[in-house]
Each structure stands twice: as structure tokens, then as C-alpha cells.
Coordinates of C-alpha atoms in Angstrom, one line a residue:
M1494 CA -0.1 -0.2 0.1
S1495 CA 2.9 2.4 1.2
T1496 CA 4.8 1.5 -2.3
V1497 CA 1.6 2.7 -4.3
K1498 CA 1.0 6.1 -2.2
D1499 CA 5.0 6.7 -2.9
Q1500 CA 4.4 6.1 -6.8
S1501 CA 1.5 8.7 -6.7
E1502 CA 3.5 11.2 -4.7
H1503 CA 6.5 10.6 -6.9
Q1504 CA 4.1 11.4 -10.0
N1505 CA 2.5 14.3 -8.7
H1506 CA 6.1 15.8 -7.5
A1507 CA 7.2 15.0 -11.3
Q1508 CA 4.1 17.0 -12.8
N1509 CA 4.8 20.0 -11.1
I1510 CA 8.5 20.0 -12.7
I1511 CA 9.0 21.5 -16.2
V1512 CA 12.1 20.5 -17.8
I1513 CA 13.3 23.1 -20.6
H1514 CA 16.1 22.4 -22.8
P1515 CA 16.5 25.3 -25.7
G1516 CA 18.5 24.7 -28.7
S1517 CA 19.5 26.5 -31.8
H1518 CA 16.7 24.9 -34.0
Y1519 CA 14.1 23.4 -31.6
L1520 CA 13.0 24.0 -27.9
R1521 CA 11.9 20.9 -25.8
I1522 CA 9.9 21.3 -22.7
G1523 CA 7.3 19.1 -20.9
R1524 CA 6.6 18.1 -17.2
A1525 CA 9.4 15.5 -15.6
S1526 CA 6.4 13.1 -15.7
D1527 CA 6.1 13.1 -19.5
V1528 CA 7.3 10.3 -22.1
N1529 CA 8.0 13.0 -24.3
P1530 CA 8.8 16.9 -24.3
V1531 CA 6.7 19.1 -26.4
R1532 CA 9.1 20.3 -29.4
I1533 CA 8.4 23.0 -31.5
L1534 CA 11.0 25.7 -33.6
H1535 CA 12.8 27.7 -31.5
A1536 CA 12.2 30.8 -33.4
I1537 CA 10.1 34.1 -33.0
A1538 CA 8.9 36.9 -35.5
R1539 CA 7.5 40.3 -34.4
R1540 CA 5.6 42.4 -36.9
R1541 CA 8.2 45.2 -37.8
K1542 CA 7.4 49.0 -36.9
P1543 CA 6.8 51.4 -40.1
G1544 CA 10.1 52.3 -41.5
G1545 CA 12.1 49.9 -39.1
E1546 CA 15.1 47.6 -39.7
T1547 CA 14.9 44.1 -41.3
H1548 CA 16.3 41.4 -39.7
R1549 CA 15.7 37.6 -40.5
D1550 CA 17.6 34.4 -39.0
G1551 CA 17.8 32.0 -41.4
V1552 CA 16.7 28.2 -40.5
L1553 CA 20.2 27.2 -42.3
P1554 CA 23.6 29.0 -41.6
P1555 CA 24.5 31.1 -44.6
V1556 CA 27.1 29.7 -47.1
V1557 CA 30.2 31.9 -47.7
E1558 CA 31.2 33.5 -50.8
K1559 CA 31.8 30.5 -53.4
T1560 CA 35.3 31.8 -54.6
K1561 CA 37.2 29.5 -57.3
E1562 CA 39.6 28.6 -53.9
L1563 CA 36.7 27.4 -51.8
L1564 CA 34.9 25.4 -54.6
Q1565 CA 38.4 23.8 -54.9
E1566 CA 38.7 23.2 -51.4
L1567 CA 35.2 21.6 -51.4
E1568 CA 36.0 19.3 -54.3
D1569 CA 39.3 18.2 -52.5
G1570 CA 37.2 17.4 -49.6
R1571 CA 34.7 15.5 -51.7
L1572 CA 37.1 13.2 -53.3
Q1573 CA 39.0 12.6 -50.2
I1574 CA 35.8 11.0 -48.7
T1575 CA 34.9 9.4 -52.0
H1576 CA 38.5 7.7 -52.2
T1577 CA 37.9 6.9 -48.6
L1578 CA 34.4 5.2 -49.4
Q1579 CA 35.9 3.2 -52.5
S1580 CA 38.6 1.5 -50.4
C1581 CA 35.8 0.3 -48.1
V1582 CA 34.3 -2.9 -48.4
Q1583 CA 30.7 -4.6 -47.6
S1584 CA 29.6 -6.9 -44.6
N1585 CA 30.1 -9.5 -47.3
G1586 CA 33.5 -8.7 -48.1
Q1587 CA 33.1 -7.6 -51.5
R1588 CA 34.6 -3.9 -52.6
R1589 CA 32.0 -1.1 -52.6
Y1590 CA 31.0 0.2 -56.1
A1591 CA 29.5 3.9 -56.8
T1592 CA 27.3 5.0 -59.9
P1593 CA 29.2 7.8 -61.9
P1594 CA 27.8 11.5 -60.7
Q1595 CA 27.6 12.0 -64.6
Q1596 CA 25.0 9.3 -64.6
I1597 CA 23.0 10.2 -61.7
A1598 CA 22.6 14.0 -62.8
A1599 CA 21.7 13.0 -66.7
F1600 CA 18.7 11.0 -64.7
N1601 CA 17.9 14.0 -62.4
R1602 CA 18.0 16.6 -65.3
R1603 CA 15.3 14.5 -67.1
S1604 CA 13.0 14.4 -63.9
Q1605 CA 10.0 16.6 -64.0
P1606 CA 7.8 17.4 -60.9
E1607 CA 4.1 16.2 -60.8
V1608 CA 1.8 18.5 -59.8
L1609 CA -0.8 17.8 -57.2
P1610 CA -4.4 18.8 -57.2
D1611 CA -5.9 20.6 -54.1
G1612 CA -2.3 21.5 -53.0
Q1613 CA -2.4 25.4 -52.9
T1614 CA -2.1 27.2 -49.6
D1615 CA -1.7 31.1 -48.5
W1616 CA 0.6 32.8 -46.4
C1617 CA -0.4 33.2 -42.9
D1618 CA 0.7 37.2 -42.5
K1619 CA -2.9 38.1 -42.7
D1620 CA -4.4 37.3 -39.3
G1621 CA -3.0 40.5 -37.7
R1622 CA -1.0 39.0 -35.1
D1623 CA 2.4 40.9 -34.0
V1624 CA 4.0 38.2 -32.4
V1625 CA 4.1 34.6 -34.4
I1626 CA 6.2 31.6 -32.6
G1627 CA 7.1 28.4 -33.3
E1628 CA 6.4 26.4 -37.0
D1629 CA 4.0 29.2 -37.8
V1630 CA 6.8 31.5 -38.8
L1631 CA 7.7 29.2 -41.6
Q1632 CA 4.2 30.0 -42.9
L1633 CA 4.9 33.9 -43.2
N1634 CA 5.8 35.6 -46.3
P1635 CA 9.7 35.9 -46.4
N1636 CA 9.2 39.1 -47.9
G1637 CA 6.5 40.3 -45.4
E1638 CA 6.1 42.7 -42.5
Y1639 CA 8.0 40.3 -39.7
N1640 CA 11.7 39.9 -38.6
V1641 CA 12.3 36.6 -37.6
H1642 CA 14.5 36.0 -34.7
F1643 CA 16.2 32.3 -33.6
P1644 CA 17.2 33.3 -29.8
I1645 CA 20.0 30.5 -29.6
R1646 CA 22.5 30.3 -32.4
R1647 CA 25.7 27.6 -31.9
G1648 CA 24.6 27.0 -28.9
E1649 CA 25.0 30.6 -27.1
L1650 CA 22.6 33.6 -27.0
N1651 CA 22.0 35.0 -30.6
L1652 CA 23.6 38.5 -29.8
H1653 CA 24.5 40.6 -33.0
A1654 CA 24.3 44.2 -33.7
G1655 CA 21.2 44.3 -35.7
V1656 CA 17.5 45.1 -34.6
G1657 CA 16.6 42.7 -31.9
G1658 CA 20.2 41.5 -30.9
S1659 CA 20.8 43.0 -27.8
L1660 CA 20.6 40.9 -24.6
F1661 CA 17.6 42.3 -23.6
A1662 CA 15.8 41.5 -26.9
V1663 CA 17.1 38.4 -27.1
M1664 CA 16.0 37.5 -23.1
S1665 CA 12.5 38.6 -24.2
D1666 CA 12.5 36.7 -27.4
L1667 CA 12.9 33.5 -25.1
Q1668 CA 10.4 34.5 -22.5
S1669 CA 7.7 34.8 -25.2
I1670 CA 8.5 31.6 -26.7
W1671 CA 8.7 29.6 -23.7
E1672 CA 5.5 31.3 -21.7
H1673 CA 3.7 30.7 -25.1
V1674 CA 4.4 27.0 -24.5
L1675 CA 3.6 26.8 -20.4
H1676 CA 0.6 28.6 -21.4
T1677 CA -0.6 26.9 -24.7
R1678 CA 0.7 23.7 -24.7
L1679 CA 1.4 22.9 -21.5
E1680 CA -2.1 24.5 -20.2
I1681 CA -0.3 26.3 -17.3
K1682 CA -1.9 29.4 -15.8
P1683 CA 0.4 32.3 -15.2
S1684 CA -1.3 32.6 -11.8
D1685 CA -0.1 29.2 -11.1
M1686 CA 3.7 29.4 -12.2
K1687 CA 4.7 29.7 -8.5
H1688 CA 3.9 26.3 -7.9
Y1689 CA 6.1 24.8 -10.7
R1690 CA 9.7 24.2 -10.3
A1691 CA 12.0 24.4 -13.5
V1692 CA 15.0 22.6 -14.6
L1693 CA 17.0 24.3 -17.4
V1694 CA 19.8 22.4 -19.5
I1695 CA 22.5 24.6 -20.2
P1696 CA 25.2 23.9 -22.4
D1697 CA 28.5 22.1 -20.9
I1698 CA 30.7 25.2 -21.7
Y1699 CA 28.7 28.0 -20.5
N1700 CA 28.9 31.8 -20.0
R1701 CA 28.3 32.9 -16.6
A1702 CA 26.7 36.5 -17.3
H1703 CA 24.0 34.3 -19.6
L1704 CA 23.4 31.8 -16.6
R1705 CA 22.6 34.7 -14.5
E1706 CA 19.8 35.9 -17.2
Y1707 CA 18.3 32.3 -17.6
V1708 CA 17.7 32.3 -13.9
T1709 CA 16.3 35.8 -13.8
L1710 CA 14.5 34.8 -16.6
L1711 CA 13.0 31.6 -14.9
L1712 CA 12.6 33.1 -11.4
N1713 CA 11.8 36.9 -11.7
Q1714 CA 10.1 37.0 -15.2
I1715 CA 8.3 33.6 -15.9
G1716 CA 7.8 33.4 -12.3
F1717 CA 8.7 29.8 -11.2
G1718 CA 8.9 29.0 -7.7
C1719 CA 12.2 27.6 -7.9
C1720 CA 14.7 26.3 -10.4
F1721 CA 18.2 24.5 -11.0
L1722 CA 20.4 24.1 -13.8
V1723 CA 22.4 21.3 -15.3
Q1724 CA 25.0 20.7 -18.1
D1725 CA 23.6 19.0 -21.0
H1726 CA 26.2 16.4 -21.0
V1727 CA 25.8 15.2 -17.2
A1728 CA 22.1 15.2 -17.8
A1729 CA 22.7 12.9 -21.1
T1730 CA 24.5 10.3 -18.8
F1731 CA 21.4 10.1 -16.5
G1732 CA 19.5 9.9 -19.8
A1733 CA 21.2 6.9 -20.8
G1734 CA 21.7 5.5 -17.6
L1735 CA 25.5 5.6 -17.7
G1736 CA 27.7 6.3 -14.5
Y1737 CA 30.5 7.7 -16.7
A1738 CA 31.1 8.6 -20.2
C1739 CA 32.5 10.5 -23.1
V1740 CA 29.6 12.5 -24.3
V1741 CA 29.6 13.3 -28.1
D1742 CA 26.8 15.9 -28.4
V1743 CA 26.2 16.8 -32.2
G1744 CA 23.4 19.4 -32.6
D1745 CA 21.9 21.8 -35.1
G1746 CA 24.7 24.3 -34.5
K1747 CA 27.3 23.2 -32.4
T1748 CA 29.1 19.8 -31.7
S1749 CA 30.4 19.3 -28.2
V1750 CA 32.5 16.6 -26.5
S1751 CA 33.4 16.4 -22.9
C1752 CA 34.3 13.5 -20.1
V1753 CA 31.8 13.0 -17.6
E1754 CA 32.1 10.6 -14.5
D1755 CA 29.8 10.4 -11.6
G1756 CA 27.7 13.5 -12.6
I1757 CA 30.7 15.9 -13.1
S1758 CA 31.9 17.2 -16.3
H1759 CA 35.6 17.5 -16.3
P1760 CA 36.4 21.0 -17.0
N1761 CA 39.7 20.2 -19.3
T1762 CA 37.9 17.8 -21.4
R1763 CA 35.3 20.3 -22.5
V1764 CA 35.6 21.5 -26.3
R1765 CA 32.9 22.8 -28.6
F1766 CA 33.0 23.4 -32.3
D1767 CA 30.8 25.8 -34.1
Y1768 CA 29.4 23.5 -36.8
G1769 CA 26.4 20.8 -36.3
G1770 CA 23.5 19.3 -38.2
A1771 CA 22.9 22.7 -40.2
D1772 CA 26.0 22.8 -41.6
V1773 CA 25.8 19.0 -42.7
T1774 CA 22.5 20.2 -44.4
Q1775 CA 24.5 22.7 -46.5
V1776 CA 27.1 20.7 -47.7
F1777 CA 24.3 18.1 -48.6
Y1778 CA 22.6 20.6 -50.8
W1779 CA 25.8 21.5 -52.2
L1780 CA 26.4 17.8 -53.4
L1781 CA 22.7 17.5 -54.4
Q1782 CA 23.4 20.6 -56.8
K1783 CA 26.5 19.1 -58.2
C1784 CA 24.2 16.1 -59.5
A1785 CA 21.4 18.5 -60.8
F1786 CA 18.8 18.5 -57.9
P1787 CA 15.3 18.5 -60.0
Y1788 CA 13.9 21.1 -57.8
R1789 CA 15.9 23.8 -59.3
E1790 CA 14.0 26.8 -57.7
C1791 CA 15.3 25.9 -54.2
N1792 CA 16.7 28.5 -52.3
E1793 CA 18.2 27.5 -48.9
Q1794 CA 17.8 31.1 -47.4
M1795 CA 14.1 30.9 -47.5
P1796 CA 12.9 29.2 -44.5
L1797 CA 10.3 26.3 -46.1
D1798 CA 13.0 25.3 -48.3
G1799 CA 16.1 25.2 -45.6
V1800 CA 13.2 22.8 -43.6
L1801 CA 13.0 21.0 -46.6
L1802 CA 16.5 20.4 -47.0
R1803 CA 16.7 19.5 -43.7
R1804 CA 14.4 16.7 -43.9
L1805 CA 16.0 15.4 -47.1
K1806 CA 19.1 15.2 -45.4
E1807 CA 17.5 13.2 -42.4
D1808 CA 15.7 10.9 -44.8
F1809 CA 18.3 10.2 -47.4
G1810 CA 21.4 10.3 -45.2
H1811 CA 23.5 7.2 -43.9
V1812 CA 26.6 5.6 -43.5
N1813 CA 25.7 2.0 -44.5
L1814 CA 28.7 0.8 -46.4
D1815 CA 26.0 -1.8 -47.9
V1816 CA 24.4 0.6 -49.8
C1817 CA 26.1 1.0 -53.2
G1818 CA 24.9 3.0 -56.4
S1819 CA 22.5 5.0 -57.1
V1820 CA 19.2 5.1 -55.0
E1821 CA 15.6 6.5 -56.3
K1822 CA 13.9 8.7 -54.2
S1823 CA 11.2 11.1 -54.2
F1824 CA 10.0 14.2 -52.1
T1825 CA 7.1 16.6 -52.3
V1826 CA 7.3 20.6 -52.1
Q1827 CA 4.4 22.6 -50.6
H1828 CA 4.7 26.4 -50.4
P1829 CA 1.8 28.8 -50.0
T1830 CA 0.7 30.4 -53.3
T1831 CA 2.0 27.7 -55.3
P1832 CA 0.8 24.3 -56.7
K1833 CA 2.0 21.1 -54.2
R1834 CA 4.8 19.2 -56.6
H1835 CA 6.1 15.6 -56.3
Y1836 CA 9.5 15.1 -57.2
T1837 CA 11.7 11.9 -58.2
L1838 CA 15.5 11.9 -58.3
Q1839 CA 18.5 9.6 -58.0
V1840 CA 21.0 10.0 -55.1
G1841 CA 24.3 7.9 -55.0
D1842 CA 27.6 8.5 -52.6
E1843 CA 26.2 11.8 -51.8
A1844 CA 24.1 10.5 -48.9
M1845 CA 27.2 9.1 -47.4
V1846 CA 29.6 12.2 -48.2
A1847 CA 27.4 14.5 -46.3
P1848 CA 27.3 12.9 -43.1
L1849 CA 30.9 11.9 -42.8
S1850 CA 31.8 15.9 -42.9
I1851 CA 31.7 15.8 -39.5
F1852 CA 35.1 13.7 -39.7
Y1853 CA 36.5 15.5 -42.9
T1854 CA 35.8 19.3 -42.0
E1855 CA 37.4 20.6 -45.3
L1856 CA 33.5 20.1 -46.7
L1857 CA 32.5 22.4 -43.8
A1858 CA 34.3 25.5 -45.6
I1859 CA 30.9 25.8 -47.5
T1860 CA 29.6 27.7 -44.5
G1861 CA 33.0 28.6 -42.9
A1862 CA 32.2 26.7 -39.9
N1863 CA 35.6 24.8 -40.5
R1864 CA 37.5 28.3 -39.6
T1865 CA 36.4 29.0 -36.4
A1866 CA 38.7 28.2 -33.2
P1867 CA 37.0 25.7 -30.6
K1868 CA 35.6 26.8 -27.4
T1869 CA 37.0 25.6 -24.0
Q1870 CA 35.4 26.3 -20.5
N1871 CA 38.3 28.9 -19.4
R1872 CA 37.7 30.8 -22.4
C1873 CA 33.6 31.0 -22.0
S1874 CA 33.3 31.6 -18.3
S1875 CA 36.2 33.6 -17.0
Q1876 CA 34.1 36.9 -17.5
P1877 CA 34.2 39.1 -13.9
H1878 CA 31.1 40.0 -12.6
P1879 CA 30.5 42.3 -9.9
E1880 CA 27.6 40.2 -8.3
D1881 CA 30.4 37.1 -8.2
C1882 CA 32.9 38.7 -5.3
F1883 CA 34.8 35.3 -5.5
D1884 CA 35.1 34.8 -9.8
A1885 CA 38.8 34.3 -11.3
E1886 CA 39.2 37.9 -11.5
Y1887 CA 39.0 38.5 -7.3
I1888 CA 41.3 35.3 -6.9
R1889 CA 44.0 36.4 -9.1
E1890 CA 44.0 39.9 -8.1
T1891 CA 44.0 38.9 -4.2
G1892 CA 46.0 36.3 -4.7
R1893 CA 48.9 38.7 -6.2
R1894 CA 48.1 41.0 -3.5
N1895 CA 49.0 38.6 -1.0
K1896 CA 51.9 37.3 -2.3
D1897 CA 53.3 40.3 -2.8
N1898 CA 52.8 41.1 0.8
L1899 CA 54.3 38.0 1.9
E1900 CA 57.4 38.3 0.1
Q1901 CA 58.0 41.9 1.0
S1902 CA 57.4 41.2 4.9
A1903 CA 59.8 38.2 4.3
I1904 CA 62.3 40.3 2.5
D1905 CA 62.0 43.1 5.5
S1906 CA 62.6 40.4 8.0
G1907 CA 65.8 39.2 6.3
A1908 CA 64.1 35.8 5.7
L1909 CA 64.6 36.0 1.9
A1910 CA 68.1 37.8 2.1
N1911 CA 70.6 34.6 1.7
T1912 CA 68.6 32.6 -0.7
D1913 CA 68.3 33.1 -4.5
A1914 CA 66.0 29.9 -4.9
P1915 CA 62.6 30.9 -6.4
D1916 CA 59.6 31.1 -3.6
E1917 CA 57.1 28.7 -4.7
D1918 CA 53.5 30.4 -5.5
L1919 CA 51.3 30.6 -2.3
V1920 CA 48.2 31.1 -4.4
V1921 CA 47.6 29.4 -7.6
D1922 CA 47.0 32.1 -10.4
G1923 CA 44.3 31.7 -12.5
L1924 CA 45.9 33.1 -15.3
E1925 CA 48.3 29.8 -15.5
Q1926 CA 44.8 27.9 -16.3
E1927 CA 43.6 30.3 -19.0
R1928 CA 47.2 30.3 -20.7
E1929 CA 47.3 26.4 -20.4
A1930 CA 43.5 26.5 -22.0
K1931 CA 44.5 28.6 -24.8
S1932 CA 47.5 26.4 -25.6
N1933 CA 45.2 23.2 -25.5
D1934 CA 43.1 24.9 -28.0
R1935 CA 45.9 24.8 -30.4
D1936 CA 45.3 21.0 -30.1
Y1937 CA 42.4 21.3 -32.2
L1938 CA 43.5 23.0 -35.1
L1939 CA 45.7 22.0 -38.1
P1940 CA 48.6 23.8 -39.4
G1941 CA 46.2 25.5 -41.8
G1942 CA 44.0 26.7 -39.0
Q1943 CA 41.5 24.0 -40.1
L1944 CA 39.3 21.9 -37.3
V1945 CA 40.0 18.2 -37.0
G1946 CA 37.1 15.7 -37.3
L1947 CA 34.9 14.3 -34.5
D1948 CA 37.0 11.1 -34.1
Q1949 CA 40.1 13.3 -33.4
A1950 CA 38.2 15.8 -31.1
V1951 CA 37.2 12.5 -28.9
I1952 CA 40.4 11.4 -28.7
Q1953 CA 41.9 14.9 -27.6
S1954 CA 39.2 15.3 -25.2
I1955 CA 39.8 12.0 -23.4
E1956 CA 43.7 12.7 -23.5
R1957 CA 42.8 15.6 -21.2
C1958 CA 41.7 13.2 -18.2
P1959 CA 44.1 13.5 -15.6
T1960 CA 44.6 9.8 -14.8
D1961 CA 45.3 6.8 -17.2
E1962 CA 42.4 4.9 -15.5
L1963 CA 39.7 7.6 -16.3
K1964 CA 41.2 7.5 -19.9
R1965 CA 40.4 3.7 -20.0
K1966 CA 37.2 4.2 -18.8
M1967 CA 36.0 7.1 -21.2
Y1968 CA 37.7 5.2 -24.1
S1969 CA 35.5 2.1 -22.9
C1970 CA 32.0 4.1 -23.1
I1971 CA 31.1 7.0 -25.7
L1972 CA 27.9 8.3 -25.6
I1973 CA 26.4 10.1 -28.9
V1974 CA 23.3 12.4 -28.4
G1975 CA 22.1 15.2 -30.2
G1976 CA 19.9 15.6 -33.4
G1977 CA 22.4 16.6 -35.9
I1978 CA 23.9 13.3 -36.3
K1979 CA 20.9 10.6 -36.4
F1980 CA 22.4 8.6 -39.3
A1981 CA 22.3 4.9 -39.7
G1982 CA 25.6 3.4 -39.4
I1983 CA 27.4 6.7 -37.7
A1984 CA 28.2 4.8 -34.7
S1985 CA 30.1 2.1 -36.5
W1986 CA 32.0 4.5 -38.5
L1987 CA 33.1 6.3 -35.3
Q1988 CA 34.3 2.9 -34.0
S1989 CA 36.3 2.4 -36.5
Q1990 CA 37.8 5.6 -37.0
L1991 CA 38.8 5.5 -33.1
A1992 CA 39.8 1.6 -33.4
R1993 CA 42.7 3.1 -35.7
K1994 CA 43.9 6.1 -33.7
I1995 CA 43.4 5.7 -30.1
P1996 CA 46.7 5.0 -28.1
A1997 CA 47.9 1.0 -27.9
A1998 CA 47.4 1.1 -24.3
Y1999 CA 43.6 2.0 -24.4
R2000 CA 42.7 -0.4 -27.1
S2001 CA 40.0 -2.4 -25.0
E2002 CA 36.7 -3.1 -25.8
Q2003 CA 34.8 0.2 -27.1
S2004 CA 31.1 0.6 -26.5
I2005 CA 29.5 3.3 -28.3
V2006 CA 25.6 4.2 -27.4
S2007 CA 24.0 5.9 -29.9
S2008 CA 20.2 5.3 -28.7
P2009 CA 20.3 4.6 -25.2
K2010 CA 17.1 2.3 -24.3
D2011 CA 16.0 2.6 -27.8
M2012 CA 15.4 6.5 -27.2
D2013 CA 15.5 9.1 -29.7
P2014 CA 19.3 10.6 -29.2
E2015 CA 17.6 14.3 -29.5
I2016 CA 16.1 14.1 -26.3
T2017 CA 18.5 11.9 -24.1
S2018 CA 19.5 14.9 -22.3
W2019 CA 15.9 16.4 -21.7
K2020 CA 14.9 13.1 -20.5
G2021 CA 18.0 12.8 -18.1
A2022 CA 17.2 16.3 -16.6
A2023 CA 13.6 15.1 -16.1
V2024 CA 15.1 11.9 -14.2
M2025 CA 17.6 13.9 -12.2
S2026 CA 15.1 16.4 -11.3
C2027 CA 13.1 13.9 -9.4
L2028 CA 15.9 12.5 -7.2
E2029 CA 15.8 12.8 -3.6
S2030 CA 19.6 14.1 -3.6
V2031 CA 18.5 17.4 -5.5
V2032 CA 16.4 18.9 -2.7
E2033 CA 19.3 21.2 -1.7
L2034 CA 19.8 22.2 -5.3
W2035 CA 16.7 24.0 -6.0
L2036 CA 17.1 27.7 -5.9
T2037 CA 14.0 29.9 -4.8
E2038 CA 13.1 33.4 -5.9
P2039 CA 14.0 35.2 -2.6
E2040 CA 17.3 33.5 -2.6
W2041 CA 18.2 34.5 -5.9
T2042 CA 16.8 38.2 -5.4
R2043 CA 19.3 38.6 -2.1
Y2044 CA 22.2 36.9 -3.2
G2045 CA 22.3 36.6 -6.9
L2046 CA 25.4 34.9 -8.7
R2047 CA 26.7 34.1 -5.3
I2048 CA 24.0 31.4 -4.4
L2049 CA 24.6 30.0 -7.7
R2050 CA 28.1 29.4 -7.3
E2051 CA 27.1 27.5 -3.9
K2052 CA 24.4 25.3 -5.4
A2053 CA 25.4 24.8 -8.7
V2054 CA 25.6 21.2 -9.8
F2055 CA 28.9 22.0 -11.5
M2056 CA 32.1 23.2 -11.1
W2057 CA 31.9 27.4 -11.1

């Protein structure tokens, strides 16, 4: 009887916890008791004021100017992957074969769309709304009166110099989107928000100033009774039911790797790259164009076409070496004010080359994503803040001052008069850690300034673990999460690449988990945060509005489940 009562109380408790996982493309939000979260496009459109500036964030990252040098770099990258695939064998031991691109292009040029009846719709600009949220944003006329904003890009707040790019504006957009889902999809009244708790999934590499804005948004603006923050990689291990793992998280706009053990993400192992599934989509579109993509009016800058290309990448893309030659595929295009059209095309190894751009990053030059330096925790979180009186800047300055004072006192007393030996640092200087982090950043860059592939990033992340035993554990358990890398066979490819490159001392049996408990890897982190929020041990982690208002960042330093 008591067991049933405990389960009932646990269920009621979980129904009052809202888990929020904001991403560059989707927002995932729901009750901790839900099987799956609500998933909506993390975008908002606001009606432009008369004469106001125009700003439209795209569904896909923009491509860089296609100079002769860039096209040569892309072609070299494509040929490199193609030659690698030609040297592979199928599961039956036979060599792979590929249909010549010219043959595929000839078929696609002859392909004509089939116009379907009763498929024409209108843009939804005419209903008079000043604010449009979620998938409805895609149905707005791209040339209409709305500015479109994605509040998060590349895993961070989308701050920019244009209209709606200030910190205040971005946080206002987040508030509008999140409250819209809470009130309309989860059916929570604004007056009842104080009875609910919030768990926010944040990036493993975070910006302290942005965390302050997030907590203020949850407790002061939206009005949750209390909240706590959890890093996405830590949440992923809870979602997968793993005590430790090297977490590889490929989202729409970023890719991050870190080693997690017993609920702690080791700071030195964290690294983030500014590329993800959206960049792979642009690579795939470039490859489709090379073999005469039959939807010739496609414009990747238009929101609906961007979503279409994303879907084609997910539907067609794979890393299955047993699939050889060309495969016939079909898709439907339905845009407002134009008839519905059905296309047929052939796709060859392009469906494999695009996903492998995560490993061979030369192809990511199409968006310039392979030219940005990786971010580490030290670079992103060392900003001093007046509310945080024990931040790195404070420790560094007081440490220097104390050291100078002690040395001077020793000199005055004659204790240092007869010694030339260097004195040991009495206080660890935070600058040394920053210098070390910056030197580590260079490990991720090749001589030309180009990022390494995902397999090499995993190795370098694990090699930063402090002990050999921890390295061995991390090599034995690699967890793949995120919606940007959901391709059949990608885990096997990563495993084969790692098997050839990891140090001999750690070549034990690798276990690569890509869909734990048959779960969609997109929601692993969300599910883990939901599981974590219901544990008895998190009672002390909840941060209330009075505490936040009184102590600010200082209380977050005390209560955060991650190393500040």
C-alpha cells in the first residue's frame, strides 16, 4: 500500500517540474512526468514597425562566397571522402562500387515534377498577429512585414548588432516563446507558475553572465517557484543510465565533447565546435546541386526550403557501407501560393559524403564553420561579474596582492636575504589555467587553421583526462546524443575510426551508445534532466526566488551542480 502511495506522490511531484532544453533549432520542454517533451521550432517573428530595420535569421547558416579557391577546397574534400569510401568493403567482403555522378545527374535533369491537385495554400500574414511563434513562423511570407529571430545560435544566446540582437531583446524573445508553450501547450495558468519548479538544461561550456540572465528569466520574469541548472552532457549520462561516458553531442548548430564521471563534467575535457547538423545540410545541398537537383527553384535562404533540405538530409543520409550505387528517392514540395509538386531523383554516395563531413571537416568550408577556433570552458566562463565576489578575477588579484605582501614581509625580516631559490607560488594564479587552456585550443587546429574531425576531437578530449584509469573508462564508453548526427551507421564509423587512432594502451573493447534504451538521441539530455530532477538528492539544489533576489550569482556558485 505504501509503495503505491509513494509512486503516486512521486508522479504528482514530477508533474510540477518543468524541464526546459533550449536548442539552436528546437525547444524541448515538458513535465518531468511526460514520456516525451513538446518540441517546437525555437523561433519568433515580430511585426516590424513602419520604417524599421529588417532582420531575418535563417533556418540554415549562410554559405560563404563561392570563390574559385573555396570550390576547389570543397571538391578536394569531396574526392577525399569518395576515395575513402571506394577503399571500404561491404559486410560480405566485396568492394564497394559507386554510380558515376554524371549518370545520376543525367537522370535528375530529365526528372520533371508532378503537380498534385488541391495543394495550394496562402501565407498566414493576414491574421493580424504582432508576434508569431514556433512552426507558424515558417508560414509567414519571407518578404513580408515580420522580423524573424532564433534566440539561440551555435549553442549561445544569439547576440548581434542588428535589430533584436541586444541581450534584453534576446531574453525577451526567450520569455515570449517559453511562456507561449507553458500556457498553450502545457496548459499552465500564469497565476499558477509559482507552484511549479523549473530545470534548465544548459551547455556544458557556459557563459556565467548568461546563466545569470537565465535564472532571472525563470524566477523573476516567468515566475517559477524555484529552479536549478544542469549541464547537457551530465543530463545525457543520466538519460542513458550511465555512471560515466565521453559524451559526443552534435546539435543543429554546435558540436561538443566532454568526459563525465559521477555527474561531473571534467572542465579540461570540454570543447565545443561551431558546426552541427545545419552545416551538414548545406554540404548535402551543395552535393545535390552537383548532380542536378530537380527542384531547381530551391533557395536555402528561404525558411521552408531550409526545412525541406534538413528533412531530405535526415531521410536520405546514412553511413551504411552495404548501400552501393544510385537509389531512387522522392519528395514533395508544398509552399503557400504555389501548387504542390512531387519530385523523383536519384542519389548516390552523396547521401554518405554529407554525414561524413563531420569527420572530414574540409567540406564544412561551405559555411566557414571549419575556420572558427574551438571554445573551451576557461575561455567562455572567466568573465568577471560584480555580483560574483569570488570569481577568477578576484582570486587572481587578491592572490597576487597577498603574495607580494608576504614576499615583502619576508624581505623586510631578512628571511629571503641569503637565498636565490625561486619562491613557490602561495596562491594558484588563474592566469596560468587560462594560458594552459589557450595552448590546449591549438591542439584542435591543423597547421592551416582547420578544425580536426569528430573522431580526433574525441581522442583529444579523453587525452585531457587527469589519470590513465579515467582515460581507459572514457575510451570504453562513448555516448552519442543530439539531433544533428542521426544517421544509420554513424556509430560504427566512429568506432572504426577510433580503433585505428587511439593509443595502444587503451585499445580495449569500445562501447559506443547512440540510442540508449531505444531513445531518440535528440531527447536523451532532456530525459536525463527529468530523471535527475526527481531524485531525493537534488532537494538542496533548488534555488528559490527570494534566495536569488537576495544573493544573486553568489548563491549559484554555492548551489550549482557543476564546477563554477
